[in-house]
Short mmCIF file of C-alpha atoms in Angstrom, two decimals:
data_model
loop_
_atom_site.label_atom_id
_atom_site.label_comp_id
_atom_site.label_asym_id
_atom_site.label_seq_id
_atom_site.Cartn_x
_atom_site.Cartn_y
_atom_site.Cartn_z
CA UNK P 3 78.46 -53.48 212.86
CA UNK P 4 74.83 -53.24 213.99
CA UNK P 5 73.95 -54.19 217.57
CA UNK P 6 71.86 -57.35 217.66
CA UNK P 7 68.28 -57.07 219.01
CA UNK P 8 68.53 -53.35 219.86
CA UNK P 9 65.10 -51.79 220.37
CA UNK P 10 64.50 -49.16 217.66
CA UNK P 11 62.02 -46.31 217.80
CA UNK P 12 60.12 -47.77 214.85
CA UNK P 13 59.68 -51.06 216.70
CA UNK P 14 58.67 -49.23 219.88
CA UNK P 15 56.00 -47.32 217.97
CA UNK P 16 54.72 -50.51 216.34
CA UNK P 17 54.45 -52.23 219.71
CA UNK P 18 52.57 -49.34 221.33
CA UNK P 19 55.46 -47.92 223.36
CA UNK P 20 55.42 -44.63 221.43
CA UNK P 21 53.04 -42.64 219.22
CA UNK P 22 53.65 -41.29 215.76
CA UNK P 23 52.88 -37.66 216.67
CA UNK P 24 52.07 -35.51 219.68
CA UNK P 25 50.54 -32.04 219.81
CA UNK P 26 52.88 -29.10 220.28
CA UNK P 27 52.19 -26.89 223.27
CA UNK P 28 51.88 -23.85 221.02
CA UNK P 29 49.11 -23.26 218.48
CA UNK P 30 50.13 -20.99 215.59
CA UNK P 31 47.85 -18.78 213.53
CA UNK P 32 47.39 -19.44 209.84
CA UNK P 33 47.95 -16.59 207.43
CA UNK P 34 44.88 -14.39 207.04
CA UNK P 35 44.00 -10.77 206.33
CA UNK P 36 43.28 -8.89 209.61
CA UNK P 37 42.83 -5.49 207.96
CA UNK P 38 40.55 -3.17 209.93
CA UNK P 39 39.58 0.06 208.13
CA UNK P 40 36.94 1.29 210.59
CA UNK P 41 39.12 4.32 211.38
CA UNK P 42 38.71 5.58 207.79
CA UNK P 43 34.92 5.87 208.02
CA UNK P 44 32.44 7.63 210.30
CA UNK P 45 30.62 5.92 213.14
CA UNK P 46 27.05 7.06 213.82
CA UNK P 47 25.68 6.18 217.29
CA UNK P 48 22.65 3.91 216.97
CA UNK P 49 19.33 5.33 218.12
CA UNK P 50 16.61 2.76 218.77
CA UNK P 51 13.26 4.38 217.88
CA UNK P 52 11.07 1.57 216.56
CA UNK P 53 12.82 0.82 213.28
CA UNK P 54 15.81 -1.11 211.93
CA UNK P 55 16.63 1.92 209.74
CA UNK P 56 18.05 5.19 211.03
CA UNK P 57 17.82 8.39 208.95
CA UNK P 58 20.85 10.64 209.37
CA UNK P 59 20.35 14.32 208.58
CA UNK P 60 22.99 16.27 206.66
CA UNK P 61 22.88 19.99 207.32
CA UNK P 62 22.50 22.62 204.63
CA UNK P 63 25.66 23.83 202.90
CA UNK P 64 26.44 27.39 204.09
CA UNK P 65 25.99 30.18 201.58
CA UNK P 66 27.63 33.55 201.07
CA UNK P 67 25.77 36.69 202.14
CA UNK P 68 24.35 39.04 199.52
CA UNK P 69 24.93 42.79 199.56
CA UNK P 70 21.88 44.59 200.92
CA UNK P 71 20.90 48.16 200.17
CA UNK P 72 19.49 50.60 202.71
CA UNK P 73 15.86 50.15 203.75
CA UNK P 74 15.41 47.05 201.59
CA UNK P 75 13.82 43.72 202.46
CA UNK P 76 16.10 40.68 202.52
CA UNK P 77 14.51 37.67 200.86
CA UNK P 78 14.78 34.41 202.75
CA UNK P 79 16.89 31.58 201.34
CA UNK P 80 15.52 28.05 201.43
CA UNK P 81 17.12 25.97 204.17
CA UNK P 82 17.39 22.59 202.45
CA UNK P 83 18.84 19.56 204.22
CA UNK P 84 19.73 16.09 202.93
CA UNK P 85 19.89 12.68 204.54
CA UNK P 86 21.10 9.11 204.19
CA UNK P 87 19.86 5.90 205.79
CA UNK P 88 21.65 3.20 207.77
CA UNK P 89 19.87 -0.12 208.15
CA UNK P 90 21.27 -2.55 210.71
CA UNK P 91 21.07 -6.31 210.31
CA UNK P 92 22.28 -9.25 212.37
CA UNK P 93 25.64 -10.80 211.53
CA UNK P 94 26.47 -14.11 213.21
CA UNK P 95 29.04 -16.86 213.31
CA UNK P 96 29.26 -19.96 215.47
CA UNK P 97 31.49 -22.94 216.23
CA UNK P 98 30.66 -26.19 218.01
CA UNK P 99 32.99 -28.53 219.93
CA UNK P 100 32.30 -32.18 220.62
CA UNK P 101 32.69 -33.25 224.26
CA UNK P 102 35.46 -35.69 223.36
CA UNK P 103 37.80 -32.84 222.36
CA UNK P 104 38.56 -31.63 225.92
CA UNK P 105 38.56 -35.20 227.22
CA UNK P 106 41.21 -36.19 224.66
CA UNK P 107 43.21 -33.03 225.31
CA UNK P 108 42.81 -31.35 221.94
CA UNK P 109 44.69 -28.16 221.10
CA UNK P 110 41.47 -26.20 220.59
CA UNK P 111 39.24 -25.31 223.54
CA UNK P 112 36.21 -23.08 224.00
CA UNK P 113 38.34 -20.08 225.01
CA UNK P 114 40.29 -20.24 221.75
CA UNK P 115 37.05 -20.53 219.80
CA UNK P 116 35.63 -17.45 221.54
CA UNK P 117 38.76 -15.40 220.78
CA UNK P 118 38.52 -16.46 217.14
CA UNK P 119 34.95 -15.16 217.04
CA UNK P 120 35.98 -11.85 218.62
CA UNK P 121 38.72 -11.44 216.00
CA UNK P 122 36.07 -11.80 213.30
CA UNK P 123 34.49 -8.44 214.13
CA UNK P 124 37.16 -6.45 212.25
CA UNK P 125 36.91 -8.78 209.26
CA UNK P 126 33.13 -8.31 209.12
CA UNK P 127 33.48 -4.53 209.31
CA UNK P 128 36.08 -4.45 206.53
CA UNK P 129 33.99 -6.74 204.31
CA UNK P 130 30.93 -4.51 204.60
CA UNK P 131 32.85 -1.25 204.11
CA UNK P 132 34.54 -2.61 200.98
CA UNK P 133 31.15 -3.72 199.64
CA UNK P 134 30.15 -0.05 199.32
CA UNK P 135 32.99 0.91 196.94
CA UNK P 136 31.14 -0.32 193.88
CA UNK P 137 28.25 2.05 194.64
CA UNK P 138 30.30 5.24 194.32
CA UNK P 139 29.02 7.24 191.36
CA UNK P 140 32.47 8.52 190.41
CA UNK P 141 34.82 5.91 188.91
CA UNK P 142 38.53 6.05 188.07
CA UNK P 143 40.20 3.32 186.05
CA UNK P 144 39.19 0.89 183.33
CA UNK P 145 37.74 -2.59 183.65
CA UNK P 146 40.19 -5.44 182.90
CA UNK P 147 43.16 -3.02 182.76
CA UNK P 148 45.95 -3.17 185.40
CA UNK P 149 45.93 -0.35 187.95
CA UNK P 150 48.52 2.37 187.43
CA UNK P 151 49.54 5.67 188.97
CA UNK P 152 47.51 7.66 186.44
CA UNK P 153 44.32 5.99 187.66
CA UNK P 154 45.02 7.09 191.24
CA UNK P 155 45.71 10.62 190.01
CA UNK P 156 42.37 10.56 188.15
CA UNK P 157 40.66 9.59 191.40
CA UNK P 158 42.42 12.38 193.28
CA UNK P 159 41.44 14.90 190.61
CA UNK P 160 37.81 13.78 190.93
CA UNK P 161 37.89 14.29 194.70
CA UNK P 162 39.38 17.75 194.22
CA UNK P 163 36.71 18.70 191.67
CA UNK P 164 34.07 17.72 194.24
CA UNK P 165 35.74 20.08 196.79
CA UNK P 166 37.18 17.34 199.01
CA UNK P 167 40.19 18.27 201.12
CA UNK P 168 42.44 16.72 203.73
CA UNK P 169 43.71 13.16 204.09
CA UNK P 170 42.06 10.45 202.01
CA UNK P 171 42.09 6.66 202.29
CA UNK P 172 42.97 4.41 199.37
CA UNK P 173 41.86 0.78 199.86
CA UNK P 174 43.05 -1.72 197.26
CA UNK P 175 43.01 -5.46 196.69
CA UNK P 176 46.50 -7.04 196.91
CA UNK P 177 46.58 -7.47 193.13
CA UNK P 178 45.62 -3.81 192.63
CA UNK P 179 48.30 -2.77 195.10
CA UNK P 180 50.98 -4.80 193.33
CA UNK P 181 50.01 -3.23 189.99
CA UNK P 182 50.09 0.23 191.60
CA UNK P 183 53.54 -0.30 193.14
CA UNK P 184 54.80 -1.73 189.84
CA UNK P 185 53.63 1.41 188.07
CA UNK P 186 55.03 3.64 190.80
CA UNK P 187 58.54 2.24 190.26
CA UNK P 188 58.78 4.01 186.91
CA UNK P 189 57.68 7.37 188.31
CA UNK P 190 60.15 10.19 188.85
CA UNK P 191 59.83 13.55 190.57
CA UNK P 192 58.77 14.86 193.96
CA UNK P 193 55.89 12.43 194.63
CA UNK P 194 57.26 10.13 197.33
CA UNK P 195 55.85 6.87 198.66
CA UNK P 196 56.40 6.58 202.43
CA UNK P 197 56.22 2.96 203.64
CA UNK P 198 54.48 2.13 206.91
CA UNK P 199 56.59 2.32 210.06
CA UNK P 200 55.98 0.39 213.26
CA UNK P 201 54.54 3.54 214.85
CA UNK P 202 52.13 4.16 211.97
CA UNK P 203 51.07 0.51 211.94
CA UNK P 204 50.16 0.77 215.61
CA UNK P 205 48.04 3.84 214.84
CA UNK P 206 46.32 2.65 211.66
CA UNK P 207 46.31 -1.10 212.23
CA UNK P 208 47.02 -4.13 210.03
CA UNK P 209 46.64 -3.66 206.31
CA UNK P 210 48.16 -0.18 206.28
CA UNK P 211 50.96 -0.04 203.71
CA UNK P 212 52.09 3.58 203.73
CA UNK P 213 51.35 7.08 202.46
CA UNK P 214 51.53 8.49 198.96
CA UNK P 215 50.43 11.97 197.89
CA UNK P 216 48.50 12.50 201.14
CA UNK P 217 46.71 9.17 200.71
CA UNK P 218 46.72 6.52 203.43
CA UNK P 219 47.11 3.27 201.49
CA UNK P 220 45.47 0.08 202.80
CA UNK P 221 45.43 -3.40 201.28
CA UNK P 222 42.63 -5.88 201.93
CA UNK P 223 41.36 -9.03 200.25
CA UNK P 224 37.86 -7.89 201.25
CA UNK P 225 37.88 -5.66 198.15
CA UNK P 226 35.36 -7.27 195.81
CA UNK P 227 34.90 -7.57 192.07
CA UNK P 228 32.32 -6.25 189.65
CA UNK P 229 31.45 -9.81 188.66
CA UNK P 230 33.20 -9.39 185.31
CA UNK P 231 36.88 -9.72 186.18
CA UNK P 232 37.74 -6.35 187.75
CA UNK P 233 38.35 -5.29 191.34
CA UNK P 234 36.47 -2.36 192.86
CA UNK P 235 38.81 -0.54 195.24
CA UNK P 236 37.95 2.70 196.97
CA UNK P 237 39.41 6.19 197.34
CA UNK P 238 37.53 8.37 199.79
CA UNK P 239 37.73 11.13 202.38
CA UNK P 240 36.25 11.32 205.85
CA UNK P 241 32.45 11.38 205.74
CA UNK P 242 32.08 9.31 202.57
CA UNK P 243 31.02 6.13 204.36
CA UNK P 244 29.21 5.75 207.66
CA UNK P 245 28.36 2.79 209.86
CA UNK P 246 26.42 2.05 212.99
CA UNK P 247 26.63 -0.80 215.49
CA UNK P 248 23.49 -1.36 217.51
CA UNK P 249 24.19 -2.28 221.16
CA UNK P 250 23.59 -5.97 221.74
CA UNK P 251 22.44 -5.13 225.27
CA UNK P 252 19.13 -4.15 223.65
CA UNK P 253 18.47 -7.88 223.17
CA UNK P 254 17.80 -7.92 226.92
CA UNK P 255 16.01 -10.98 228.26
CA UNK P 256 16.21 -12.73 224.88
CA UNK P 257 19.59 -14.04 225.99
CA UNK P 258 19.81 -15.61 229.46
CA UNK P 259 22.64 -14.02 231.44
CA UNK P 260 24.08 -17.43 232.31
CA UNK P 261 24.67 -18.14 228.60
CA UNK P 262 26.72 -15.00 227.92
CA UNK P 263 30.47 -15.59 227.55
CA UNK P 264 31.39 -12.16 226.15
CA UNK P 265 29.37 -8.94 226.25
CA UNK P 266 31.47 -6.27 224.58
CA UNK P 267 28.65 -3.78 223.96
CA UNK P 268 28.71 -4.16 220.19
CA UNK P 269 29.30 -7.92 220.25
CA UNK P 270 27.80 -10.74 222.27
CA UNK P 271 29.10 -14.30 222.42
CA UNK P 272 26.77 -16.83 223.98
CA UNK P 273 27.18 -20.50 224.88
CA UNK P 274 24.69 -23.03 223.59
CA UNK P 275 24.73 -26.49 225.10
CA UNK P 276 23.15 -29.40 223.19
CA UNK P 277 23.47 -32.18 225.75
CA UNK P 278 21.65 -34.74 223.60
CA UNK P 279 24.42 -34.45 220.99
CA UNK P 280 27.29 -33.84 223.39
CA UNK P 281 28.21 -30.52 221.76
CA UNK P 282 28.98 -27.10 223.22
CA UNK P 283 28.66 -24.22 220.75
CA UNK P 284 29.65 -20.56 220.87
CA UNK P 285 27.67 -18.07 218.78
CA UNK P 286 28.72 -14.47 218.18
CA UNK P 287 26.20 -11.81 217.17
CA UNK P 288 26.56 -8.19 216.09
CA UNK P 289 24.06 -5.77 214.53
CA UNK P 290 25.77 -3.72 211.83
CA UNK P 291 24.77 -1.23 209.17
CA UNK P 292 27.09 0.42 206.60
CA UNK P 293 26.04 3.04 204.06
CA UNK P 294 27.39 5.63 201.65
CA UNK P 295 26.94 8.92 203.50
CA UNK P 296 27.97 11.34 200.73
CA UNK P 297 28.72 10.02 197.25
CA UNK P 298 30.89 12.93 196.16
CA UNK P 299 33.41 12.14 198.88
CA UNK P 300 34.42 8.84 197.24
CA UNK P 301 35.65 7.30 193.99
CA UNK P 302 35.58 3.68 192.87
CA UNK P 303 39.02 2.46 191.74
CA UNK P 304 38.42 -0.04 188.96
CA UNK P 305 41.11 -2.35 187.53
CA UNK P 306 41.70 -5.91 186.44
CA UNK P 307 41.50 -8.81 188.87
CA UNK P 308 44.10 -10.75 186.89
CA UNK P 309 47.58 -10.90 188.39
#
């Protein structure tokens, strides 16, 4: 039998003695792709010489000596170099917090916002590196067709024909990776897929999935499409793609020292206070350039974007 006039929680909440919800002490991250593939490309130190574009010289390919007879003149060979350009541009992101948030005791504060901005550096790098895959001259795969093992072999064969050697990186969209693994299940023989271990993950970072046929396999949703329903992944060796980060310290007196929250060399986070609106904002800035360094060191991996 129910107790008469007992105070229930529902009544207490209605009468203002309790609230419907309170904030947990812990703030959890939402699922996102933290893949950082900077280690698979080449960093070129930025040289500030009056331009936003830096020309990087590529030395002449060595040549074999020719047999020379006695008392004969050796003709000179032309020493021909090549080059590629890296153009840096500003990349920014900012968040603003209303003054009432800290007064009310919200779960998000300016420190959390700043850390979120810092974590965005790797995402920006991966986005820009993946944007270069569609500019590789050599292509393996077929538009609107699921990725399979044969396509990866075709890409490897192309790299071999262009005299590439050593470890290569294979960067795929999650849908491409699923199609590849699905195809790999039906393969037999000595080719073995080695999944990522905790040790390898610590070395190569998030997004690393394992090794197959001397390829380091990465998965990232930064891999883009050709605009017609197919993803453009990348297979490349060291030296295919290069990037440069200009030091933000070069901004000098443009940013008052009192406004700087983080100065990490390649990244600056500054505080902007708009007192008239009661808002404190944090803005992160980096100056980044990414370019194809040598086209023959990479292959576009083309396949359908449909799961």
